[in-house]
mmCIF file of C-alpha atoms and ligand atoms in Angstrom:
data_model
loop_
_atom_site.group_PDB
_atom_site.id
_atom_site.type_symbol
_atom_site.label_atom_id
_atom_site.label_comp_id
_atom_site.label_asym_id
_atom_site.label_seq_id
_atom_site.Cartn_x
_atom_site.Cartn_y
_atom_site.Cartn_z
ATOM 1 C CA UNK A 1 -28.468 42.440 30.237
ATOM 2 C CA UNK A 2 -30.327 40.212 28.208
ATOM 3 C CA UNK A 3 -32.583 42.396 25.413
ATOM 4 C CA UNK A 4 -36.316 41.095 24.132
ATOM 5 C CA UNK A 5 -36.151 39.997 20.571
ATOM 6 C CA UNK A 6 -38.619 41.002 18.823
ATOM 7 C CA UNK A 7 -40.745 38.481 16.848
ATOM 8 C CA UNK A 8 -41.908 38.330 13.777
ATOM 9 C CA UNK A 9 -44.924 39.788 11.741
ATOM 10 C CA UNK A 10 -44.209 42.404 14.641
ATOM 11 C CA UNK A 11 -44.250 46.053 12.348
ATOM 12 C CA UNK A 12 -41.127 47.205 14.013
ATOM 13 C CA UNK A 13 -39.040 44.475 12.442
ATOM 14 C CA UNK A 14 -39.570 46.751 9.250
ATOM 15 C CA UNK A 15 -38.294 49.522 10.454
ATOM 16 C CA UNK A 16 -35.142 51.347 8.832
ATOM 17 C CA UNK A 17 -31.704 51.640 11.292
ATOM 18 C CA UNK A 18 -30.117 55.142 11.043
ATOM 19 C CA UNK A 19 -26.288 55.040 11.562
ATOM 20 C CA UNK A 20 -24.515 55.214 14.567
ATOM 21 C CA UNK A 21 -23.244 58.779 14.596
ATOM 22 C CA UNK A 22 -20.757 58.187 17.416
ATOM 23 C CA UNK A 23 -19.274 54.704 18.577
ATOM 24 C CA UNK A 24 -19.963 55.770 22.431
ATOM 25 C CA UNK A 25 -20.044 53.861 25.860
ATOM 26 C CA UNK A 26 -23.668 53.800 24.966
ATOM 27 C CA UNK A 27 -22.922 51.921 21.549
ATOM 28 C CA UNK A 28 -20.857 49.672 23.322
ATOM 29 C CA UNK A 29 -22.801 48.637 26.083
ATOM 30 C CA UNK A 30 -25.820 47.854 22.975
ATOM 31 C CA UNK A 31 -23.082 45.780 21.921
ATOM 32 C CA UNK A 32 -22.141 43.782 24.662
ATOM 33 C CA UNK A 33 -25.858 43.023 25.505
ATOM 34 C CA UNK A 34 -26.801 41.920 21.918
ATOM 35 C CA UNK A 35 -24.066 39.531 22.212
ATOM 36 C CA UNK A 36 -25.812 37.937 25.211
ATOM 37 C CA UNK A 37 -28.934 37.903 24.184
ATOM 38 C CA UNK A 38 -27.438 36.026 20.844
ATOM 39 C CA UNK A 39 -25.363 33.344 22.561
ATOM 40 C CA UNK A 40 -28.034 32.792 25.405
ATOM 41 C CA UNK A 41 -30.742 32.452 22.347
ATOM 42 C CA UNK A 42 -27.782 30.323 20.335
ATOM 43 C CA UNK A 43 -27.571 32.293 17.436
ATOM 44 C CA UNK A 44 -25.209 33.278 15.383
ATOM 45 C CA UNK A 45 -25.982 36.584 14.075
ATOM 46 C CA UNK A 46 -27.912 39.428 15.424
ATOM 47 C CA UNK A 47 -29.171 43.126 14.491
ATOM 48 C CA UNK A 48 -30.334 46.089 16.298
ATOM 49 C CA UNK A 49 -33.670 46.237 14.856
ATOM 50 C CA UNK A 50 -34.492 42.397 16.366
ATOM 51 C CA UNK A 51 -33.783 44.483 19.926
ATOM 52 C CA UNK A 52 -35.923 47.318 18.918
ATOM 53 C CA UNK A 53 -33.125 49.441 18.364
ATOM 54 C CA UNK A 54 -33.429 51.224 15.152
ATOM 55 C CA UNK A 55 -29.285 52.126 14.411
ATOM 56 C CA UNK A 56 -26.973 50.269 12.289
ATOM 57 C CA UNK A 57 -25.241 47.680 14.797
ATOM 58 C CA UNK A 58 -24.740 43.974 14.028
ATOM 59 C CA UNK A 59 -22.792 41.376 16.221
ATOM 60 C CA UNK A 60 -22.204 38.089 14.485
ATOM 61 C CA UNK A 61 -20.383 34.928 15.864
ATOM 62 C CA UNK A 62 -20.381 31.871 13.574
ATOM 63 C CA UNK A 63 -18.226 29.562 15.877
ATOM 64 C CA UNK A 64 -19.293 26.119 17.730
ATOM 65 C CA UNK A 65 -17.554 27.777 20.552
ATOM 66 C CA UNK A 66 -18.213 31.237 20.557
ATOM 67 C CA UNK A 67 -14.560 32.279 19.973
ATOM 68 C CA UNK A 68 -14.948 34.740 17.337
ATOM 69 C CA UNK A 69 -17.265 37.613 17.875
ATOM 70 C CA UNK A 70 -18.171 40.308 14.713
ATOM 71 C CA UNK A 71 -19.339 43.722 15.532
ATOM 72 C CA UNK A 72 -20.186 45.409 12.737
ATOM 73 C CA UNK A 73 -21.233 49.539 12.900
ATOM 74 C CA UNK A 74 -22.650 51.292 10.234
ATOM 75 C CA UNK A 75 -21.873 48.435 7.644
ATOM 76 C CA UNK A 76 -21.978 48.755 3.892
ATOM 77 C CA UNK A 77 -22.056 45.801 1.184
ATOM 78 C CA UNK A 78 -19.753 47.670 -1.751
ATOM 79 C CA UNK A 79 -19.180 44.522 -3.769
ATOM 80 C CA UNK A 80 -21.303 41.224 -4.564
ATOM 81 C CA UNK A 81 -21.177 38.719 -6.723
ATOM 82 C CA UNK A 82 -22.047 35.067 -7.532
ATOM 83 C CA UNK A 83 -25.526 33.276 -6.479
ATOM 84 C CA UNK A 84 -26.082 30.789 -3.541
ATOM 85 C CA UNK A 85 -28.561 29.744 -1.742
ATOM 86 C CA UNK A 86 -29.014 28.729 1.903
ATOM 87 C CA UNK A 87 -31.515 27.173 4.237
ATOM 88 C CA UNK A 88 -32.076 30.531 6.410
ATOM 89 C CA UNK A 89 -33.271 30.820 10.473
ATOM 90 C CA UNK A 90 -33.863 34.159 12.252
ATOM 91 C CA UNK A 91 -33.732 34.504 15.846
ATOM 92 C CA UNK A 92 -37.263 36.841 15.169
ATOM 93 C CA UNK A 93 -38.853 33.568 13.131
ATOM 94 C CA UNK A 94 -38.011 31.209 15.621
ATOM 95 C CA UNK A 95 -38.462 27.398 14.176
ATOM 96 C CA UNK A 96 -39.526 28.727 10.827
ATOM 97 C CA UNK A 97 -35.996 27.870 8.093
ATOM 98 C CA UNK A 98 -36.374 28.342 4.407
ATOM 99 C CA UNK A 99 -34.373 28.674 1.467
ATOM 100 C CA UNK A 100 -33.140 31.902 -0.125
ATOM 101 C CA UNK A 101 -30.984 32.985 -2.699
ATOM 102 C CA UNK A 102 -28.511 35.729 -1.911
ATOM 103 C CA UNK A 103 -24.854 36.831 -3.429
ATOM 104 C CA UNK A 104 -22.173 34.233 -2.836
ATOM 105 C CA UNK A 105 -19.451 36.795 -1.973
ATOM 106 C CA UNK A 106 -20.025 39.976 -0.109
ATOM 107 C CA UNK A 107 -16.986 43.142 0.347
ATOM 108 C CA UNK A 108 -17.963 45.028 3.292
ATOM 109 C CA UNK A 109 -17.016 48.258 4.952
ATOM 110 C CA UNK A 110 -17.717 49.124 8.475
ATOM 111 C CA UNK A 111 -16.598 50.553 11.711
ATOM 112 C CA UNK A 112 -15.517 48.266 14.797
ATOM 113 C CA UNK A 113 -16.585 48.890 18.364
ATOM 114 C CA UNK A 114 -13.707 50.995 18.603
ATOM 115 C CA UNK A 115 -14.661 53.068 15.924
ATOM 116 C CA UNK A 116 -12.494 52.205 13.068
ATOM 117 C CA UNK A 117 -12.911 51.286 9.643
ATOM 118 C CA UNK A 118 -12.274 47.853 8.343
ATOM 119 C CA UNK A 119 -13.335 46.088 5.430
ATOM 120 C CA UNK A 120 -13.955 42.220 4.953
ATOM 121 C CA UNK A 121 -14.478 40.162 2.210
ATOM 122 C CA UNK A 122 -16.639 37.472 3.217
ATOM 123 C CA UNK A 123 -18.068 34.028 1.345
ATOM 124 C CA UNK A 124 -19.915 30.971 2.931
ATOM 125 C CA UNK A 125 -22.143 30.973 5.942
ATOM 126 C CA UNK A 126 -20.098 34.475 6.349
ATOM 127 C CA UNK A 127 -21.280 36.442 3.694
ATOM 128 C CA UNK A 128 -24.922 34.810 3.945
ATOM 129 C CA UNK A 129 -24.681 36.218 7.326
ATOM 130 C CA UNK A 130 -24.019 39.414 6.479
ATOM 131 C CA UNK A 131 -26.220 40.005 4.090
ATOM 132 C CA UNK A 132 -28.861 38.498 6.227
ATOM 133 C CA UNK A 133 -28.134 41.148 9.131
ATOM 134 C CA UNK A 134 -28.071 43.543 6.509
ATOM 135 C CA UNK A 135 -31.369 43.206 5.781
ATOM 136 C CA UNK A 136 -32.931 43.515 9.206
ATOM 137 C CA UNK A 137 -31.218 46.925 9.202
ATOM 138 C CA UNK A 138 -33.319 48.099 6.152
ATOM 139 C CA UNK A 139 -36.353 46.592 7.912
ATOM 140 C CA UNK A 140 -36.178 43.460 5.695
ATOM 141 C CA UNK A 141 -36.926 39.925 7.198
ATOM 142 C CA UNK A 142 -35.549 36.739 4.910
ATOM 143 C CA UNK A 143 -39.026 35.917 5.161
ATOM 144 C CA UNK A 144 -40.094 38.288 2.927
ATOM 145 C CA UNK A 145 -37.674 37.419 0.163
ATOM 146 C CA UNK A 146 -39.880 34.391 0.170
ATOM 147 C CA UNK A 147 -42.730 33.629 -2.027
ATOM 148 C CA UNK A 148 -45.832 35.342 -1.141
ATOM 149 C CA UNK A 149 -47.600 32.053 -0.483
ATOM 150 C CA UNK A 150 -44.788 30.965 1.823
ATOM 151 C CA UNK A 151 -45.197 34.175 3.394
ATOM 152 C CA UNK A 152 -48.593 33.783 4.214
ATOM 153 C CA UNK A 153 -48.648 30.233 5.364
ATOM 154 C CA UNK A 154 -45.457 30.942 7.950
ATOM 155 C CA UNK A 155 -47.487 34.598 9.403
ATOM 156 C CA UNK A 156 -50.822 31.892 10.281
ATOM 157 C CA UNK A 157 -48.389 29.759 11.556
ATOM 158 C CA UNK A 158 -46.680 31.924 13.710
ATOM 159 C CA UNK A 159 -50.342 33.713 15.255
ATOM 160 C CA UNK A 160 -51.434 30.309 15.969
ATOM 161 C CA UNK A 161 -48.335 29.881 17.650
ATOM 162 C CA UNK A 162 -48.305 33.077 19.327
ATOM 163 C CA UNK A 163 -52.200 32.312 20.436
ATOM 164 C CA UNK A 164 -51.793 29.187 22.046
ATOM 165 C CA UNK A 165 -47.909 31.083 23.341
ATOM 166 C CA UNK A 166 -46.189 27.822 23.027
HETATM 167 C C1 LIG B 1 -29.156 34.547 10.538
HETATM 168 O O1 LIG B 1 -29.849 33.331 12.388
HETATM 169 C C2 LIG B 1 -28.673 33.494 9.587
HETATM 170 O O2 LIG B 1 -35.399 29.288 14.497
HETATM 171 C C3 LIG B 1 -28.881 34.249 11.990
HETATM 172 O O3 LIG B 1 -35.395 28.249 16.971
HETATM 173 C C4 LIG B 1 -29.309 32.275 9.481
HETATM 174 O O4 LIG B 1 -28.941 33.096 14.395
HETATM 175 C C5 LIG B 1 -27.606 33.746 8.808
HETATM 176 C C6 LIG B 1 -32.167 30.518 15.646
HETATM 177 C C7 LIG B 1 -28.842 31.320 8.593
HETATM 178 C C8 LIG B 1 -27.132 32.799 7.930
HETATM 179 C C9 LIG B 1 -27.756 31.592 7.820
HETATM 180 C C10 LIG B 1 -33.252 30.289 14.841
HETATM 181 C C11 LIG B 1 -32.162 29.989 16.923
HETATM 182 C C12 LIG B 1 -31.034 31.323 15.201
HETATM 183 C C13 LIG B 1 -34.324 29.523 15.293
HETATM 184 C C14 LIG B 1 -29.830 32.812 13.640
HETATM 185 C C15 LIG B 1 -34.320 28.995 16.577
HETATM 186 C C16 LIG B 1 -33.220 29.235 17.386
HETATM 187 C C17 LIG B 1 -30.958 31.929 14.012
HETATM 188 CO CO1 LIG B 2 -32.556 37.403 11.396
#
């Protein structure tokens, strides 16, 4: 079933995820309808807190042709280093992109939808990804790791928006 995605300034966006205590039928089924919600709303990473679901669930797919679905349950960065930047999009800031600087190589652990353990070390649009996702699960939008000024212009920008409900 296809899940509302919440949109940003909306207060529950900020919200911290608690982790998934058991990787369930329940977890799975979260899963499989973040995934549609994503690919119907063409993006290519997704958390739990965008679907008002406050646990520690990401699905990720960074393919043209949606070949290679990430789940990722309970995950933890343990190693960063390097700078990058990126031109960042959020599926909760929809038509807003800006720049931000994040670590240019990410080592993650976290649990599959099967319940195991793996760990992946990620760079590129990959480990941007991640750490993006990450975020949301600690109630943190890439918006706000923009300036305040930017921050201010894109909120007017988006009630304006959300007044006339283009
Ligand atoms: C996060 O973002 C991300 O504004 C995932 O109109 C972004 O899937 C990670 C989207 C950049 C790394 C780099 C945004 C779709 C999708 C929009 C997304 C829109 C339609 C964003
Ligand atoms: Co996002």
């Amino acid at each position: 079933a296809l899940l509302n995605i919440l949109q940003y300034p909306d207060e529950r966006l900020h919200t911290v995820a608690k982790p998934v205590e058991q990787v369930d039928e329940r977890i799975r089924k979260l899963i499989a309808d973040m995934f549609e919600t994503m690919y119907e709303s063409r993006g290519i990473g997704l958390a739990a807190t965008q679907v008002d679901v406050h646990e520690r669930v990401v699905v990720m797919d960074l393919t043209e042709d949606r070949s290679e679905p990430r789940v990722f349950i309970n995950p933890v960065i343990v190693e960063k280093d390097g700078e990058t930047t990126y031109e960042e999009g959020c599926l909760s800031v929809p038509g807003i992109y800006d720049t931000v600087t994040r670590a240019e190589r990410v080592k993650v652990e976290a649990l599959n939808e099967k319940g195991e353990k793996f760990t992946l070390e990620a760079d590129g649009l990959l480990a941007i990804c991640v750490q993006h996702e990450l975020d949301h699960l600690m109630g943190i939008v890439f918006v706000e790791r923009l300036s305040q000024l930017k921050q201010g212009r894109i909120k007017t920008k988006l009630k304006k928006r959300q007044k006339h409900t283009i």
